[in-house]
Coordinates of C-alpha atoms and ligand atoms in Angstrom, one line a residue:
M58 CA 12.0 73.5 29.5
D59 CA 11.4 73.6 25.7
F60 CA 11.7 77.0 24.2
K61 CA 9.0 77.6 21.6
E62 CA 8.7 80.4 19.2
P63 CA 5.7 82.5 19.9
P64 CA 3.0 82.1 17.3
T65 CA 3.0 84.8 14.5
L66 CA 0.0 86.9 13.8
L67 CA -0.6 84.8 10.7
D68 CA -0.7 81.6 12.9
I69 CA -3.2 83.2 15.3
A70 CA -5.4 84.4 12.4
I71 CA -5.4 80.9 10.8
Q72 CA -6.1 79.1 14.1
C73 CA -8.9 81.5 14.7
L74 CA -10.4 80.8 11.3
L75 CA -10.1 77.0 11.8
N76 CA -11.9 77.2 15.1
H77 CA -14.8 78.9 13.5
E78 CA -15.6 76.9 10.4
P79 CA -18.7 78.8 9.2
L80 CA -16.7 82.1 9.6
A81 CA -13.7 80.6 7.7
I82 CA -15.9 79.4 4.9
Q83 CA -17.6 82.8 4.6
A84 CA -14.3 84.6 4.8
L85 CA -12.9 82.8 1.8
Q86 CA -14.7 85.3 -0.4
E87 CA -12.8 88.2 1.2
I88 CA -9.4 87.0 2.6
P89 CA -6.3 87.9 0.6
R90 CA -5.2 85.3 -1.9
E91 CA -1.9 85.0 -0.1
L92 CA -3.7 83.4 2.9
F93 CA -5.1 80.5 0.9
V94 CA -2.0 78.4 0.9
P95 CA -1.2 78.6 4.7
L96 CA -4.9 78.2 5.5
F97 CA -5.2 75.2 3.2
T98 CA -2.1 73.6 4.8
A99 CA -3.5 74.1 8.3
A100 CA -6.9 72.8 7.3
F101 CA -5.4 69.8 5.6
K102 CA -3.2 68.9 8.6
G103 CA -6.1 69.4 11.0
R104 CA -8.5 67.5 8.7
H105 CA -11.1 70.2 8.6
E106 CA -13.1 68.6 5.8
K107 CA -15.7 71.4 5.5
I108 CA -13.1 74.1 5.1
L109 CA -11.1 72.0 2.7
S110 CA -14.2 71.5 0.6
A111 CA -15.0 75.2 0.5
M112 CA -11.4 76.0 -0.3
V113 CA -11.2 73.7 -3.3
K114 CA -14.5 75.2 -4.5
S115 CA -13.0 78.7 -4.4
W116 CA -9.3 78.0 -5.0
P117 CA -8.0 81.2 -6.6
F118 CA -5.0 79.7 -8.4
F119 CA -4.4 77.5 -11.4
C120 CA -3.1 74.4 -9.6
L121 CA -3.3 72.8 -6.2
H122 CA -0.8 70.1 -5.1
V123 CA -1.2 68.1 -1.9
G124 CA 2.3 66.5 -2.3
P125 CA 4.1 69.0 -0.1
L126 CA 1.6 68.1 2.7
S127 CA 2.4 64.5 2.4
M128 CA 1.6 62.7 5.6
Q129 CA 2.7 59.3 6.9
E130 CA -0.7 57.7 6.3
V131 CA -2.8 58.0 3.2
Q132 CA -5.8 60.3 3.4
P133 CA -8.5 58.7 1.3
K134 CA -11.2 60.5 3.1
L135 CA -9.6 63.9 2.5
W136 CA -9.0 63.1 -1.2
K137 CA -12.6 62.1 -1.5
V138 CA -13.8 65.4 -0.1
M139 CA -11.5 67.3 -2.5
V140 CA -12.6 65.3 -5.6
E141 CA -16.2 65.9 -4.7
S142 CA -15.6 69.6 -4.3
L143 CA -13.8 70.0 -7.6
Q144 CA -15.8 72.6 -9.6
L145 CA -16.1 71.5 -13.2
F146 CA -16.6 74.1 -16.0
P147 CA -14.7 77.0 -14.4
A148 CA -16.2 80.5 -14.9
E149 CA -14.6 82.6 -17.6
N150 CA -14.5 85.9 -15.8
P151 CA -10.9 86.2 -14.6
A152 CA -11.6 89.3 -12.4
S153 CA -14.2 87.7 -10.1
R154 CA -13.3 85.6 -7.1
S155 CA -14.5 82.5 -9.0
P156 CA -12.6 79.2 -8.8
K157 CA -9.6 79.2 -11.0
L158 CA -8.5 75.7 -10.2
R159 CA -7.6 73.7 -13.3
I160 CA -5.1 71.1 -12.0
L161 CA -5.8 69.3 -8.8
D162 CA -2.9 67.1 -7.9
L163 CA -3.6 64.4 -5.3
T164 CA -0.4 62.5 -5.8
Q165 CA 2.1 62.2 -3.0
H166 CA 5.2 63.8 -4.5
P167 CA 7.0 66.1 -2.2
G168 CA 9.4 68.6 -3.8
Y169 CA 6.7 70.8 -5.4
K170 CA 5.0 73.8 -4.0
T171 CA 1.3 73.8 -3.0
K172 CA 0.7 76.0 -6.0
C173 CA 3.0 76.8 -8.9
P174 CA 4.2 80.4 -9.1
V175 CA 2.6 82.4 -12.0
I176 CA 5.0 82.5 -14.8
T177 CA 3.7 84.1 -17.9
T178 CA 6.7 83.5 -20.1
T179 CA 6.2 79.7 -20.3
C180 CA 3.4 77.9 -22.1
K181 CA 3.4 75.4 -19.1
P182 CA 1.7 77.1 -16.2
C183 CA 2.1 74.1 -13.9
V184 CA 5.2 71.9 -13.5
R185 CA 3.0 68.8 -13.0
S186 CA 0.6 69.4 -15.9
C187 CA 0.1 66.3 -18.1
A188 CA 2.4 66.2 -21.2
Y189 CA 1.2 63.0 -22.7
S190 CA -2.6 62.4 -22.9
E191 CA -4.6 63.7 -25.8
R192 CA -7.1 64.9 -23.2
S193 CA -4.6 66.9 -21.3
L194 CA -4.9 70.7 -21.0
M195 CA -1.8 71.3 -23.0
K196 CA -2.8 69.1 -25.9
V197 CA -6.3 70.5 -26.0
Q198 CA -4.9 74.0 -25.9
S199 CA -2.5 73.3 -28.8
Q200 CA -5.1 71.5 -30.8
C201 CA -7.5 74.4 -30.5
S202 CA -5.0 77.0 -31.3
N203 CA -4.0 75.0 -34.4
S204 CA -7.5 74.4 -35.6
S205 CA -8.9 77.6 -34.2
S206 CA -12.1 75.7 -33.5
E207 CA -13.0 73.9 -30.3
S208 CA -13.7 70.2 -30.6
E209 CA -16.7 68.8 -28.9
G210 CA -16.5 68.7 -25.1
Q211 CA -12.9 69.8 -25.2
S212 CA -12.6 73.5 -24.8
P213 CA -9.3 74.7 -23.3
K214 CA -11.4 77.1 -21.2
T215 CA -13.0 74.2 -19.4
T216 CA -10.5 71.4 -19.6
M217 CA -9.2 70.3 -16.2
E218 CA -6.8 67.7 -14.9
L219 CA -7.1 65.5 -11.8
L220 CA -3.7 63.9 -10.9
V221 CA -4.0 60.8 -8.8
S222 CA -2.1 57.8 -7.5
L223 CA -4.1 54.6 -7.7
S224 CA -3.9 51.1 -6.2
L225 CA -6.1 48.6 -8.0
D226 CA -6.7 45.1 -7.0
R227 CA -10.1 44.4 -8.5
S228 CA -12.8 45.9 -10.7
F229 CA -13.4 49.6 -10.2
R230 CA -16.9 48.8 -8.9
G231 CA -15.3 47.5 -5.7
N232 CA -13.1 50.5 -5.2
E233 CA -15.1 53.4 -3.8
Y234 CA -12.5 56.1 -4.5
F235 CA -12.0 55.0 -8.1
A236 CA -15.7 54.8 -8.6
L237 CA -16.0 58.4 -7.4
L238 CA -13.2 59.5 -9.8
L239 CA -15.0 57.9 -12.7
S240 CA -18.3 59.5 -11.9
K241 CA -16.6 62.9 -11.7
V242 CA -15.1 62.3 -15.1
E243 CA -18.6 61.3 -16.4
Q244 CA -20.1 64.5 -15.0
S245 CA -17.5 66.5 -16.7
L246 CA -18.7 65.5 -20.2
G247 CA -15.2 65.0 -21.3
S248 CA -13.6 68.1 -19.9
L249 CA -11.9 66.4 -16.9
H250 CA -8.7 64.4 -17.7
L251 CA -8.1 61.7 -15.0
C252 CA -4.4 61.6 -15.1
C253 CA -3.0 58.6 -13.1
R254 CA 0.7 59.1 -12.4
D255 CA 1.4 56.3 -9.9
L256 CA -0.4 53.0 -10.6
R257 CA -0.1 49.8 -8.5
I258 CA -1.9 46.8 -9.8
K259 CA -2.4 43.6 -7.9
N260 CA -4.4 40.9 -9.5
L261 CA -4.1 42.1 -13.0
S262 CA -6.8 39.9 -14.5
E263 CA -9.4 41.4 -12.2
C264 CA -8.4 45.0 -13.0
R265 CA -8.9 45.0 -16.8
S266 CA -12.2 46.9 -16.7
A267 CA -10.7 49.5 -14.3
L268 CA -7.6 50.0 -16.5
S269 CA -9.8 50.7 -19.6
H270 CA -10.7 54.0 -18.0
L271 CA -7.1 55.2 -17.7
D272 CA -4.6 56.6 -20.2
L273 CA -1.5 54.6 -19.3
K274 CA 0.7 57.1 -21.2
C275 CA 0.3 59.3 -18.2
V276 CA 1.7 56.8 -15.7
S277 CA 5.2 57.5 -14.5
H278 CA 5.4 54.9 -11.7
L279 CA 4.0 51.5 -12.4
A280 CA 4.0 48.5 -10.0
V281 CA 2.6 45.2 -10.9
V282 CA 2.3 42.4 -8.3
E283 CA 1.4 38.8 -9.2
A284 CA 1.0 38.4 -12.9
S285 CA 2.3 36.4 -15.8
L286 CA 4.8 38.1 -18.0
I287 CA 2.6 37.6 -21.0
S288 CA -0.2 39.7 -19.4
V289 CA 2.3 42.5 -18.3
V290 CA 3.6 43.1 -21.8
P291 CA 0.4 44.7 -23.2
L292 CA 0.5 47.1 -20.2
L293 CA 4.0 48.1 -21.0
E294 CA 3.1 48.7 -24.6
Q295 CA 0.8 51.5 -23.4
A296 CA 2.8 52.8 -20.4
V297 CA 5.6 54.1 -22.5
N298 CA 6.6 57.1 -20.3
L299 CA 7.7 55.3 -17.1
D300 CA 10.3 56.7 -14.8
S301 CA 9.9 53.7 -12.4
L302 CA 8.9 50.1 -13.0
S303 CA 8.4 47.6 -10.3
L304 CA 7.5 43.9 -11.1
S305 CA 6.9 41.5 -8.4
K306 CA 6.0 37.8 -8.4
I307 CA 6.0 37.6 -12.2
T308 CA 5.9 34.2 -13.9
C309 CA 7.7 33.6 -17.1
R310 CA 7.4 30.1 -18.4
S311 CA 10.5 30.2 -20.7
F312 CA 13.1 32.8 -21.7
N313 CA 12.7 31.6 -25.2
E314 CA 9.1 32.4 -25.5
R315 CA 7.7 35.4 -27.3
A316 CA 6.5 37.1 -24.1
F317 CA 10.1 37.5 -22.8
R318 CA 11.3 38.9 -26.2
N319 CA 8.3 41.3 -26.2
F320 CA 9.1 42.3 -22.6
L321 CA 12.7 43.2 -23.6
S322 CA 11.5 45.1 -26.6
Q323 CA 9.2 47.2 -24.5
L324 CA 11.9 47.8 -21.9
S325 CA 14.2 49.0 -24.7
C326 CA 11.7 51.8 -25.5
M327 CA 11.6 53.2 -22.0
D328 CA 14.0 56.1 -22.5
H329 CA 13.0 57.8 -19.3
L330 CA 13.3 54.8 -17.0
K331 CA 15.3 55.7 -13.9
E332 CA 14.2 53.0 -11.4
L333 CA 13.8 49.3 -12.0
S334 CA 12.7 46.9 -9.3
L335 CA 12.3 43.2 -10.0
S336 CA 11.2 40.9 -7.2
S337 CA 10.5 37.2 -7.1
F338 CA 11.1 37.2 -10.8
C339 CA 13.5 34.4 -11.6
L340 CA 16.1 35.7 -14.1
T341 CA 18.9 33.1 -13.6
D342 CA 21.5 33.6 -16.3
H343 CA 19.3 36.1 -18.1
L344 CA 19.9 39.4 -16.2
E345 CA 22.1 40.4 -19.1
H346 CA 19.2 40.5 -21.6
V347 CA 17.2 42.8 -19.3
L348 CA 20.1 45.2 -18.4
R349 CA 21.4 45.5 -21.9
V350 CA 18.2 47.2 -23.2
L351 CA 17.9 49.7 -20.4
P352 CA 18.9 53.4 -20.6
A353 CA 22.5 54.1 -19.5
D354 CA 21.7 56.3 -16.5
L355 CA 19.6 54.2 -14.3
D356 CA 19.4 55.5 -10.7
F357 CA 17.8 52.6 -8.8
L358 CA 18.1 48.9 -9.3
Q359 CA 16.5 46.3 -7.1
L360 CA 16.8 42.6 -7.8
L361 CA 15.2 40.8 -4.9
F362 CA 14.6 37.0 -5.0
C363 CA 15.7 36.9 -8.6
E364 CA 17.9 33.8 -8.2
L365 CA 20.9 35.6 -9.6
S366 CA 23.7 33.4 -10.8
Y367 CA 27.5 34.1 -10.9
S368 CA 27.3 35.0 -14.6
D369 CA 24.5 37.5 -13.8
L370 CA 26.6 39.2 -11.1
K371 CA 29.6 39.2 -13.5
F372 CA 27.6 40.9 -16.1
L373 CA 26.2 43.4 -13.6
S374 CA 29.8 44.4 -12.7
Q375 CA 30.6 45.1 -16.4
C376 CA 27.4 46.7 -17.5
P377 CA 27.5 50.4 -18.4
Q378 CA 23.8 50.7 -17.7
V379 CA 24.4 50.5 -14.0
N380 CA 27.5 52.7 -13.7
Y381 CA 25.7 55.6 -12.0
L382 CA 23.4 53.8 -9.6
K383 CA 22.4 55.6 -6.5
L384 CA 20.6 52.5 -5.1
L385 CA 21.5 48.9 -5.5
D386 CA 19.6 46.1 -3.7
V387 CA 20.4 42.5 -4.5
S388 CA 19.0 41.1 -1.2
N389 CA 17.6 37.6 -1.0
N390 CA 19.8 36.0 -3.6
S391 CA 22.2 33.1 -2.9
I392 CA 25.2 34.8 -4.3
F393 CA 28.2 32.7 -5.3
W394 CA 30.9 34.4 -3.3
E395 CA 33.7 31.9 -4.1
D396 CA 34.8 34.6 -6.6
C397 CA 34.1 38.0 -5.1
E398 CA 35.7 39.9 -7.8
P399 CA 32.6 40.8 -9.8
F400 CA 30.9 42.4 -6.7
Y401 CA 34.2 44.1 -5.7
C402 CA 34.4 45.7 -9.2
L403 CA 30.8 46.7 -9.1
L404 CA 31.4 48.5 -5.8
E405 CA 34.4 50.2 -7.3
N406 CA 32.4 51.3 -10.3
L407 CA 29.7 52.8 -8.1
S408 CA 32.0 54.4 -5.6
G409 CA 31.2 57.9 -6.7
T410 CA 27.4 57.6 -6.9
L411 CA 26.0 54.8 -4.6
Q412 CA 24.0 56.1 -1.7
H413 CA 22.0 53.0 -0.7
L414 CA 23.3 49.4 -0.8
A415 CA 21.5 46.4 0.5
I416 CA 22.8 42.8 0.4
D417 CA 20.6 41.3 3.1
H418 CA 20.2 37.5 3.2
C419 CA 22.8 36.8 0.6
L420 CA 25.0 34.2 2.4
L421 CA 27.6 36.8 2.9
T422 CA 30.4 35.4 5.2
D423 CA 33.2 37.0 7.2
A424 CA 35.8 36.0 4.5
T425 CA 33.7 37.6 1.7
L426 CA 33.0 40.8 3.7
S427 CA 36.6 41.3 4.6
I428 CA 37.5 41.2 0.9
L429 CA 34.7 43.6 0.0
A430 CA 35.4 46.0 2.9
P431 CA 38.1 48.2 1.1
A432 CA 35.8 48.7 -1.9
L433 CA 32.9 49.4 0.3
S434 CA 34.8 52.0 2.3
R435 CA 35.5 53.9 -1.0
C436 CA 31.8 54.4 -1.6
S437 CA 32.0 58.0 -0.5
Q438 CA 28.4 58.9 -1.1
L439 CA 26.9 55.9 0.8
R440 CA 24.2 56.9 3.3
L441 CA 22.6 53.5 4.0
F442 CA 24.2 50.1 4.1
S443 CA 22.1 47.1 4.9
F444 CA 23.6 43.6 5.3
S445 CA 21.3 41.9 7.7
S446 CA 20.6 38.1 7.9
N447 CA 24.0 37.1 6.8
P448 CA 26.3 34.6 8.7
I449 CA 28.7 37.2 10.2
T450 CA 30.6 36.8 13.5
M451 CA 31.1 39.4 16.2
P452 CA 34.8 40.0 15.5
M453 CA 33.9 40.7 11.8
L454 CA 31.1 43.0 12.9
R455 CA 33.6 45.0 15.0
R456 CA 36.0 45.1 12.1
I457 CA 33.5 46.3 9.6
L458 CA 32.4 49.0 12.0
E459 CA 36.0 50.3 12.0
Y460 CA 35.9 50.3 8.2
L461 CA 32.6 52.2 8.1
T462 CA 33.0 54.8 10.8
P463 CA 35.3 57.1 8.7
M464 CA 32.6 57.3 6.0
T465 CA 31.1 60.7 6.9
Q466 CA 28.0 60.4 4.7
L467 CA 27.0 57.0 6.0
K468 CA 24.3 57.4 8.6
Y469 CA 22.4 54.1 8.7
V470 CA 23.8 50.6 9.0
I471 CA 21.4 47.6 9.2
Y472 CA 23.6 44.9 10.5
P473 CA 23.1 41.1 10.9
I474 CA 22.7 39.6 14.3
P475 CA 26.0 37.9 14.9
M476 CA 25.9 34.1 14.7
H477 CA 26.9 33.5 18.3
C478 CA 23.5 35.0 19.4
Y479 CA 21.6 32.1 18.0
G480 CA 21.5 28.5 19.2
R481 CA 21.3 27.5 15.5
W482 CA 22.0 30.3 13.0
H483 CA 20.8 28.5 9.9
D484 CA 17.2 28.3 11.0
R485 CA 17.4 31.4 13.2
V486 CA 16.2 29.7 16.3
C487 CA 17.0 30.2 20.0
L488 CA 18.0 33.9 19.8
D489 CA 19.7 34.8 23.1
Q490 CA 18.4 38.2 23.8
Q491 CA 21.0 39.0 26.4
K492 CA 23.8 38.3 23.9
L493 CA 22.1 40.6 21.5
V494 CA 21.9 43.3 24.2
D495 CA 25.7 42.9 24.7
V496 CA 26.3 43.2 21.0
N497 CA 24.4 46.5 20.8
A498 CA 26.2 47.8 23.9
Q499 CA 29.6 47.0 22.3
L500 CA 28.7 48.6 19.0
K501 CA 27.4 51.7 20.8
I502 CA 30.7 52.1 22.7
M503 CA 32.7 51.7 19.5
L504 CA 30.6 54.3 17.8
Q505 CA 31.2 56.7 20.7
E506 CA 34.9 56.1 20.6
A507 CA 34.9 56.8 16.9
E508 CA 32.9 60.0 17.5
R509 CA 30.1 58.7 15.3
D510 CA 27.1 59.2 17.6
D511 CA 25.3 60.5 14.5
M512 CA 25.5 57.0 12.9
C513 CA 22.6 54.7 13.5
W514 CA 23.3 50.9 13.7
I515 CA 20.2 48.9 13.9
T516 CA 19.2 45.2 13.4
Y517 CA 16.1 43.2 13.0
T518 CA 15.1 40.3 15.3
G519 CA 12.1 39.2 13.3
Ligands
ZN93 ZN1 1.3 73.4 -10.4
ZN94 ZN1 -2.4 62.7 -18.2

């Protein structure tokens, strides 16, 4: 029988309020401020839209972040309710139980509290407040204190920020949520700053009208899917404060053309960039040009379907920009393994920092893996190692397991289905399910014998 902690008095009080919506909404005027965060959390998780709406309308704190409540699935309906309930032009009487919300953060970033603690010693009352846009609360405040006069429609007393993640694939008219955001901005007569932190754009040419409503200086995570490099460059000229850039299915006619040079010059300005993901972006023999201009302390590097050559890999192994990587993913490249030394050196260089390594579908053979194994086993921080869809045999799989089980930090291994399980490995046909079951059973026994039941070995059959 499961032992469950009895509910606390607070849990019971909150449950009682949630079960009586009108009572809960009425009580918001009287309940202690300390109850707002636990009640909001419970109402959000239980999707009590009416209570959420009332809570946003009377939120007694400066900021509200939904990131800590991040759920598996996105919650467009709840976001819509919260945006609709955002009270523009907050009252000026600080003593009354009037809404004090100035920053509504609907981005999905865990790691922050639902509201920031009140710190009067700093000029930044919220850790997520916008630092870049001219319309941000901080800029409006400093402009007004400098000029001691309020510019039209931009009073620090009424300026608010709405932090969002957006996924655009067509004009804003076709995107109901985005249309709502824009109408809210319009209602605010300039006092609401729509601050987009995470932006995903698919079909760039269709999104131009939508993009004209955003200040791309605010964006920290940008992903662009399916575009020509020449059309991406103007975006990067504006999005100068990126922490993370992901470009997928990008066409570049020639590395000699101006678009590629401009792309490099924009990358070289991205001093904050920590994560770079390039996918289906053919960079054969030109990875060097991209890596050279990046900041020296990159955390994440993904190079999927980039058609990397031997000289690309060789440069990667000598490049100071990637010396502190926590994640490296070079999957889906036909890597030239005749000379494994560059990759071996790369693993040695990253042995103190690398936490996540993926080399799926890279034509990695038994011979190559056995050469790389000693360097791999020295990556003491490694938590996930993925090498699926490579032509590996069962004896090698057993051997690599022996190499990996002493690595105490390593918890997840995504392994390739050994070749003998297929009728024909190269086109992955005729998978013998029984043979695969036997493989799993053997690995399980070996993990038990190595006392590594905490280690998870999984594979994909798709
Ligand atoms: Zn905050
Ligand atoms: Zn902003």
